[in-house]
């Protein structure tokens, strides 16, 4: 291998390292849903108040509704959202929030979202799940 080839290989190597580093640094990991292990599947929908501004919502999706239907929380709350399904695959999207989860039987998805502005946030199913898919919704009331 001559010196020129060696220099080219070194430059390519450095370029690859810089590129991988750039991709890792620039990836936004702030709102990536987590998968909770299979053993931790819950059956009952509930809302848990951990603190005055810290809540957990355990959603159960089924044809064709979400439980709980409406949740009331104060402005500024941080909410852990858990989601599972009793039957087919459903979706959960919160309007005006960057939340997009999939509800799957036997598994739990989780994300965390903060509600800084008062309002009624619609929660809708965005995965076709049968004849009343369009009517499958819930709401989070922040005031
Ligand atoms: Cu549930 Cu569409």
mmCIF file with all atom_site columns, C-alpha atoms and ligand atoms in Angstrom:
data_model
loop_
_atom_site.group_PDB
_atom_site.id
_atom_site.type_symbol
_atom_site.label_atom_id
_atom_site.label_alt_id
_atom_site.label_comp_id
_atom_site.label_asym_id
_atom_site.label_entity_id
_atom_site.label_seq_id
_atom_site.pdbx_PDB_ins_code
_atom_site.Cartn_x
_atom_site.Cartn_y
_atom_site.Cartn_z
_atom_site.occupancy
_atom_site.B_iso_or_equiv
_atom_site.pdbx_formal_charge
_atom_site.auth_seq_id
_atom_site.auth_comp_id
_atom_site.auth_asym_id
_atom_site.auth_atom_id
_atom_site.pdbx_PDB_model_num
ATOM   1   C  CA  . UNK A 1 1   ? 0.000   0.000  0.000  1.00 0.00 ? 1   UNK A CA  1
ATOM   2   C  CA  . UNK A 1 2   ? 1.504   3.346  -0.944 1.00 0.00 ? 2   UNK A CA  1
ATOM   3   C  CA  . UNK A 1 3   ? 1.389   6.513  1.158  1.00 0.00 ? 3   UNK A CA  1
ATOM   4   C  CA  . UNK A 1 4   ? -1.421  8.097  -0.844 1.00 0.00 ? 4   UNK A CA  1
ATOM   5   C  CA  . UNK A 1 5   ? -3.682  5.071  -0.358 1.00 0.00 ? 5   UNK A CA  1
ATOM   6   C  CA  . UNK A 1 6   ? -2.935  5.096  3.364  1.00 0.00 ? 6   UNK A CA  1
ATOM   7   C  CA  . UNK A 1 7   ? -3.846  8.816  3.639  1.00 0.00 ? 7   UNK A CA  1
ATOM   8   C  CA  . UNK A 1 8   ? -7.132  8.244  1.761  1.00 0.00 ? 8   UNK A CA  1
ATOM   9   C  CA  . UNK A 1 9   ? -8.019  5.320  4.053  1.00 0.00 ? 9   UNK A CA  1
ATOM   10  C  CA  . UNK A 1 10  ? -7.240  7.397  7.145  1.00 0.00 ? 10  UNK A CA  1
ATOM   11  C  CA  . UNK A 1 11  ? -9.402  10.293 5.908  1.00 0.00 ? 11  UNK A CA  1
ATOM   12  C  CA  . UNK A 1 12  ? -12.292 7.933  5.095  1.00 0.00 ? 12  UNK A CA  1
ATOM   13  C  CA  . UNK A 1 13  ? -11.964 6.366  8.550  1.00 0.00 ? 13  UNK A CA  1
ATOM   14  C  CA  . UNK A 1 14  ? -12.086 9.783  10.237 1.00 0.00 ? 14  UNK A CA  1
ATOM   15  C  CA  . UNK A 1 15  ? -15.088 10.811 8.086  1.00 0.00 ? 15  UNK A CA  1
ATOM   16  C  CA  . UNK A 1 16  ? -16.997 7.660  9.122  1.00 0.00 ? 16  UNK A CA  1
ATOM   17  C  CA  . UNK A 1 17  ? -16.295 8.235  12.826 1.00 0.00 ? 17  UNK A CA  1
ATOM   18  C  CA  . UNK A 1 18  ? -17.396 11.904 12.560 1.00 0.00 ? 18  UNK A CA  1
ATOM   19  C  CA  . UNK A 1 19  ? -20.585 10.871 10.723 1.00 0.00 ? 19  UNK A CA  1
ATOM   20  C  CA  . UNK A 1 20  ? -21.559 8.230  13.318 1.00 0.00 ? 20  UNK A CA  1
ATOM   21  C  CA  . UNK A 1 21  ? -20.866 10.694 16.130 1.00 0.00 ? 21  UNK A CA  1
ATOM   22  C  CA  . UNK A 1 22  ? -23.018 13.344 14.396 1.00 0.00 ? 22  UNK A CA  1
ATOM   23  C  CA  . UNK A 1 23  ? -25.957 10.964 13.968 1.00 0.00 ? 23  UNK A CA  1
ATOM   24  C  CA  . UNK A 1 24  ? -25.796 9.884  17.632 1.00 0.00 ? 24  UNK A CA  1
ATOM   25  C  CA  . UNK A 1 25  ? -25.599 13.455 18.918 1.00 0.00 ? 25  UNK A CA  1
ATOM   26  C  CA  . UNK A 1 26  ? -28.360 14.859 16.696 1.00 0.00 ? 26  UNK A CA  1
ATOM   27  C  CA  . UNK A 1 27  ? -30.929 12.097 17.291 1.00 0.00 ? 27  UNK A CA  1
ATOM   28  C  CA  . UNK A 1 28  ? -33.802 13.402 19.455 1.00 0.00 ? 28  UNK A CA  1
ATOM   29  C  CA  . UNK A 1 29  ? -34.420 10.752 22.086 1.00 0.00 ? 29  UNK A CA  1
ATOM   30  C  CA  . UNK A 1 30  ? -36.683 12.935 24.245 1.00 0.00 ? 30  UNK A CA  1
ATOM   31  C  CA  . UNK A 1 31  ? -40.014 11.412 23.245 1.00 0.00 ? 31  UNK A CA  1
ATOM   32  C  CA  . UNK A 1 32  ? -39.312 7.866  22.162 1.00 0.00 ? 32  UNK A CA  1
ATOM   33  C  CA  . UNK A 1 33  ? -41.881 5.404  23.558 1.00 0.00 ? 33  UNK A CA  1
ATOM   34  C  CA  . UNK A 1 34  ? -40.559 2.630  25.772 1.00 0.00 ? 34  UNK A CA  1
ATOM   35  C  CA  . UNK A 1 35  ? -41.718 -0.952 25.777 1.00 0.00 ? 35  UNK A CA  1
ATOM   36  C  CA  . UNK A 1 36  ? -42.436 -2.267 29.259 1.00 0.00 ? 36  UNK A CA  1
ATOM   37  C  CA  . UNK A 1 37  ? -41.547 -5.957 29.768 1.00 0.00 ? 37  UNK A CA  1
ATOM   38  C  CA  . UNK A 1 38  ? -44.292 -8.541 29.208 1.00 0.00 ? 38  UNK A CA  1
ATOM   39  C  CA  . UNK A 1 39  ? -44.502 -9.583 32.866 1.00 0.00 ? 39  UNK A CA  1
ATOM   40  C  CA  . UNK A 1 40  ? -45.708 -6.111 33.821 1.00 0.00 ? 40  UNK A CA  1
ATOM   41  C  CA  . UNK A 1 41  ? -48.966 -6.077 31.844 1.00 0.00 ? 41  UNK A CA  1
ATOM   42  C  CA  . UNK A 1 42  ? -51.840 -4.580 33.824 1.00 0.00 ? 42  UNK A CA  1
ATOM   43  C  CA  . UNK A 1 43  ? -55.553 -5.280 33.316 1.00 0.00 ? 43  UNK A CA  1
ATOM   44  C  CA  . UNK A 1 44  ? -57.350 -2.369 34.986 1.00 0.00 ? 44  UNK A CA  1
ATOM   45  C  CA  . UNK A 1 45  ? -57.363 1.221  33.770 1.00 0.00 ? 45  UNK A CA  1
ATOM   46  C  CA  . UNK A 1 46  ? -56.486 3.766  36.430 1.00 0.00 ? 46  UNK A CA  1
ATOM   47  C  CA  . UNK A 1 47  ? -55.081 7.215  37.153 1.00 0.00 ? 47  UNK A CA  1
ATOM   48  C  CA  . UNK A 1 48  ? -52.445 7.485  39.862 1.00 0.00 ? 48  UNK A CA  1
ATOM   49  C  CA  . UNK A 1 49  ? -51.460 10.798 41.461 1.00 0.00 ? 49  UNK A CA  1
ATOM   50  C  CA  . UNK A 1 50  ? -47.836 10.433 42.566 1.00 0.00 ? 50  UNK A CA  1
ATOM   51  C  CA  . UNK A 1 51  ? -47.498 14.090 43.473 1.00 0.00 ? 51  UNK A CA  1
ATOM   52  C  CA  . UNK A 1 52  ? -49.517 17.284 42.871 1.00 0.00 ? 52  UNK A CA  1
ATOM   53  C  CA  . UNK A 1 53  ? -47.838 17.655 39.439 1.00 0.00 ? 53  UNK A CA  1
ATOM   54  C  CA  . UNK A 1 54  ? -46.887 14.039 38.699 1.00 0.00 ? 54  UNK A CA  1
ATOM   55  C  CA  . UNK A 1 55  ? -49.425 11.575 37.373 1.00 0.00 ? 55  UNK A CA  1
ATOM   56  C  CA  . UNK A 1 56  ? -49.642 8.146  35.779 1.00 0.00 ? 56  UNK A CA  1
ATOM   57  C  CA  . UNK A 1 57  ? -52.441 7.175  33.415 1.00 0.00 ? 57  UNK A CA  1
ATOM   58  C  CA  . UNK A 1 58  ? -52.875 3.466  32.734 1.00 0.00 ? 58  UNK A CA  1
ATOM   59  C  CA  . UNK A 1 59  ? -54.965 3.313  29.550 1.00 0.00 ? 59  UNK A CA  1
ATOM   60  C  CA  . UNK A 1 60  ? -56.732 0.160  28.434 1.00 0.00 ? 60  UNK A CA  1
ATOM   61  C  CA  . UNK A 1 61  ? -57.826 0.242  24.794 1.00 0.00 ? 61  UNK A CA  1
ATOM   62  C  CA  . UNK A 1 62  ? -60.593 -2.026 23.523 1.00 0.00 ? 62  UNK A CA  1
ATOM   63  C  CA  . UNK A 1 63  ? -63.183 -2.041 20.754 1.00 0.00 ? 63  UNK A CA  1
ATOM   64  C  CA  . UNK A 1 64  ? -64.086 0.841  20.760 1.00 0.00 ? 64  UNK A CA  1
ATOM   65  C  CA  . UNK A 1 65  ? -63.117 2.942  23.663 1.00 0.00 ? 65  UNK A CA  1
ATOM   66  C  CA  . UNK A 1 66  ? -60.334 4.014  25.941 1.00 0.00 ? 66  UNK A CA  1
ATOM   67  C  CA  . UNK A 1 67  ? -60.512 3.584  29.682 1.00 0.00 ? 67  UNK A CA  1
ATOM   68  C  CA  . UNK A 1 68  ? -60.318 5.935  31.507 1.00 0.00 ? 68  UNK A CA  1
ATOM   69  C  CA  . UNK A 1 69  ? -62.479 8.131  29.268 1.00 0.00 ? 69  UNK A CA  1
ATOM   70  C  CA  . UNK A 1 70  ? -61.673 11.469 30.852 1.00 0.00 ? 70  UNK A CA  1
ATOM   71  C  CA  . UNK A 1 71  ? -58.775 12.470 33.058 1.00 0.00 ? 71  UNK A CA  1
ATOM   72  C  CA  . UNK A 1 72  ? -58.490 15.766 34.940 1.00 0.00 ? 72  UNK A CA  1
ATOM   73  C  CA  . UNK A 1 73  ? -55.041 17.108 35.788 1.00 0.00 ? 73  UNK A CA  1
ATOM   74  C  CA  . UNK A 1 74  ? -53.628 20.496 36.795 1.00 0.00 ? 74  UNK A CA  1
ATOM   75  C  CA  . UNK A 1 75  ? -51.616 22.720 34.442 1.00 0.00 ? 75  UNK A CA  1
ATOM   76  C  CA  . UNK A 1 76  ? -47.895 21.937 34.492 1.00 0.00 ? 76  UNK A CA  1
ATOM   77  C  CA  . UNK A 1 77  ? -48.363 18.244 35.207 1.00 0.00 ? 77  UNK A CA  1
ATOM   78  C  CA  . UNK A 1 78  ? -45.952 15.637 33.977 1.00 0.00 ? 78  UNK A CA  1
ATOM   79  C  CA  . UNK A 1 79  ? -47.785 12.465 33.046 1.00 0.00 ? 79  UNK A CA  1
ATOM   80  C  CA  . UNK A 1 80  ? -46.491 8.949  32.445 1.00 0.00 ? 80  UNK A CA  1
ATOM   81  C  CA  . UNK A 1 81  ? -48.826 7.393  29.915 1.00 0.00 ? 81  UNK A CA  1
ATOM   82  C  CA  . UNK A 1 82  ? -49.097 3.607  29.846 1.00 0.00 ? 82  UNK A CA  1
ATOM   83  C  CA  . UNK A 1 83  ? -51.077 1.826  27.169 1.00 0.00 ? 83  UNK A CA  1
ATOM   84  C  CA  . UNK A 1 84  ? -52.216 -1.718 26.541 1.00 0.00 ? 84  UNK A CA  1
ATOM   85  C  CA  . UNK A 1 85  ? -55.047 -3.376 24.603 1.00 0.00 ? 85  UNK A CA  1
ATOM   86  C  CA  . UNK A 1 86  ? -57.708 -5.906 25.582 1.00 0.00 ? 86  UNK A CA  1
ATOM   87  C  CA  . UNK A 1 87  ? -58.185 -7.131 22.036 1.00 0.00 ? 87  UNK A CA  1
ATOM   88  C  CA  . UNK A 1 88  ? -56.874 -5.924 18.660 1.00 0.00 ? 88  UNK A CA  1
ATOM   89  C  CA  . UNK A 1 89  ? -54.185 -3.376 17.854 1.00 0.00 ? 89  UNK A CA  1
ATOM   90  C  CA  . UNK A 1 90  ? -55.227 0.212  18.555 1.00 0.00 ? 90  UNK A CA  1
ATOM   91  C  CA  . UNK A 1 91  ? -53.348 3.484  18.408 1.00 0.00 ? 91  UNK A CA  1
ATOM   92  C  CA  . UNK A 1 92  ? -53.232 6.415  20.814 1.00 0.00 ? 92  UNK A CA  1
ATOM   93  C  CA  . UNK A 1 93  ? -52.585 9.925  19.604 1.00 0.00 ? 93  UNK A CA  1
ATOM   94  C  CA  . UNK A 1 94  ? -52.908 13.047 21.730 1.00 0.00 ? 94  UNK A CA  1
ATOM   95  C  CA  . UNK A 1 95  ? -53.841 16.127 19.728 1.00 0.00 ? 95  UNK A CA  1
ATOM   96  C  CA  . UNK A 1 96  ? -51.329 19.016 19.981 1.00 0.00 ? 96  UNK A CA  1
ATOM   97  C  CA  . UNK A 1 97  ? -48.833 16.770 21.763 1.00 0.00 ? 97  UNK A CA  1
ATOM   98  C  CA  . UNK A 1 98  ? -46.054 14.706 20.289 1.00 0.00 ? 98  UNK A CA  1
ATOM   99  C  CA  . UNK A 1 99  ? -47.591 11.440 21.501 1.00 0.00 ? 99  UNK A CA  1
ATOM   100 C  CA  . UNK A 1 100 ? -48.136 8.486  19.200 1.00 0.00 ? 100 UNK A CA  1
ATOM   101 C  CA  . UNK A 1 101 ? -48.359 5.050  20.803 1.00 0.00 ? 101 UNK A CA  1
ATOM   102 C  CA  . UNK A 1 102 ? -49.511 1.647  19.709 1.00 0.00 ? 102 UNK A CA  1
ATOM   103 C  CA  . UNK A 1 103 ? -51.754 -0.499 21.921 1.00 0.00 ? 103 UNK A CA  1
ATOM   104 C  CA  . UNK A 1 104 ? -51.016 -4.188 21.625 1.00 0.00 ? 104 UNK A CA  1
ATOM   105 C  CA  . UNK A 1 105 ? -52.575 -7.097 23.499 1.00 0.00 ? 105 UNK A CA  1
ATOM   106 C  CA  . UNK A 1 106 ? -50.138 -8.574 26.012 1.00 0.00 ? 106 UNK A CA  1
ATOM   107 C  CA  . UNK A 1 107 ? -47.708 -5.655 25.894 1.00 0.00 ? 107 UNK A CA  1
ATOM   108 C  CA  . UNK A 1 108 ? -47.413 -2.206 27.447 1.00 0.00 ? 108 UNK A CA  1
ATOM   109 C  CA  . UNK A 1 109 ? -46.129 0.947  25.811 1.00 0.00 ? 109 UNK A CA  1
ATOM   110 C  CA  . UNK A 1 110 ? -45.125 3.970  27.805 1.00 0.00 ? 110 UNK A CA  1
ATOM   111 C  CA  . UNK A 1 111 ? -44.206 7.579  27.241 1.00 0.00 ? 111 UNK A CA  1
ATOM   112 C  CA  . UNK A 1 112 ? -44.024 10.743 29.326 1.00 0.00 ? 112 UNK A CA  1
ATOM   113 C  CA  . UNK A 1 113 ? -45.620 14.052 28.400 1.00 0.00 ? 113 UNK A CA  1
ATOM   114 C  CA  . UNK A 1 114 ? -45.877 17.440 30.090 1.00 0.00 ? 114 UNK A CA  1
ATOM   115 C  CA  . UNK A 1 115 ? -49.025 19.579 29.893 1.00 0.00 ? 115 UNK A CA  1
ATOM   116 C  CA  . UNK A 1 116 ? -47.980 23.231 30.196 1.00 0.00 ? 116 UNK A CA  1
ATOM   117 C  CA  . UNK A 1 117 ? -51.105 24.826 28.705 1.00 0.00 ? 117 UNK A CA  1
ATOM   118 C  CA  . UNK A 1 118 ? -54.700 24.498 29.913 1.00 0.00 ? 118 UNK A CA  1
ATOM   119 C  CA  . UNK A 1 119 ? -57.201 22.937 27.548 1.00 0.00 ? 119 UNK A CA  1
ATOM   120 C  CA  . UNK A 1 120 ? -59.047 19.816 26.512 1.00 0.00 ? 120 UNK A CA  1
ATOM   121 C  CA  . UNK A 1 121 ? -56.700 17.433 24.756 1.00 0.00 ? 121 UNK A CA  1
ATOM   122 C  CA  . UNK A 1 122 ? -58.408 14.887 22.531 1.00 0.00 ? 122 UNK A CA  1
ATOM   123 C  CA  . UNK A 1 123 ? -57.071 11.358 22.677 1.00 0.00 ? 123 UNK A CA  1
ATOM   124 C  CA  . UNK A 1 124 ? -57.910 9.413  19.534 1.00 0.00 ? 124 UNK A CA  1
ATOM   125 C  CA  . UNK A 1 125 ? -57.330 5.962  18.127 1.00 0.00 ? 125 UNK A CA  1
ATOM   126 C  CA  . UNK A 1 126 ? -55.337 6.288  14.917 1.00 0.00 ? 126 UNK A CA  1
ATOM   127 C  CA  . UNK A 1 127 ? -54.987 2.614  14.015 1.00 0.00 ? 127 UNK A CA  1
ATOM   128 C  CA  . UNK A 1 128 ? -57.913 1.106  12.115 1.00 0.00 ? 128 UNK A CA  1
ATOM   129 C  CA  . UNK A 1 129 ? -59.539 -1.336 14.550 1.00 0.00 ? 129 UNK A CA  1
ATOM   130 C  CA  . UNK A 1 130 ? -63.012 -2.085 13.200 1.00 0.00 ? 130 UNK A CA  1
ATOM   131 C  CA  . UNK A 1 131 ? -66.363 -0.562 12.365 1.00 0.00 ? 131 UNK A CA  1
ATOM   132 C  CA  . UNK A 1 132 ? -66.402 2.052  15.160 1.00 0.00 ? 132 UNK A CA  1
ATOM   133 C  CA  . UNK A 1 133 ? -62.739 2.996  14.947 1.00 0.00 ? 133 UNK A CA  1
ATOM   134 C  CA  . UNK A 1 134 ? -63.691 6.582  14.098 1.00 0.00 ? 134 UNK A CA  1
ATOM   135 C  CA  . UNK A 1 135 ? -65.615 6.933  17.375 1.00 0.00 ? 135 UNK A CA  1
ATOM   136 C  CA  . UNK A 1 136 ? -62.856 5.648  19.625 1.00 0.00 ? 136 UNK A CA  1
ATOM   137 C  CA  . UNK A 1 137 ? -61.671 8.572  21.711 1.00 0.00 ? 137 UNK A CA  1
ATOM   138 C  CA  . UNK A 1 138 ? -61.038 9.979  25.154 1.00 0.00 ? 138 UNK A CA  1
ATOM   139 C  CA  . UNK A 1 139 ? -59.878 13.286 26.611 1.00 0.00 ? 139 UNK A CA  1
ATOM   140 C  CA  . UNK A 1 140 ? -57.421 14.811 29.018 1.00 0.00 ? 140 UNK A CA  1
ATOM   141 C  CA  . UNK A 1 141 ? -58.669 17.985 30.677 1.00 0.00 ? 141 UNK A CA  1
ATOM   142 C  CA  . UNK A 1 142 ? -55.908 20.279 31.882 1.00 0.00 ? 142 UNK A CA  1
ATOM   143 C  CA  . UNK A 1 143 ? -56.937 23.208 34.079 1.00 0.00 ? 143 UNK A CA  1
HETATM 144 CU CU1 . LIG B 2 .   ? -59.139 1.564  18.166 1.00 0.00 ? 1   LIG B CU1 1
HETATM 145 CU CU2 . LIG B 2 .   ? -59.085 2.407  15.940 1.00 0.00 ? 1   LIG B CU2 1
#
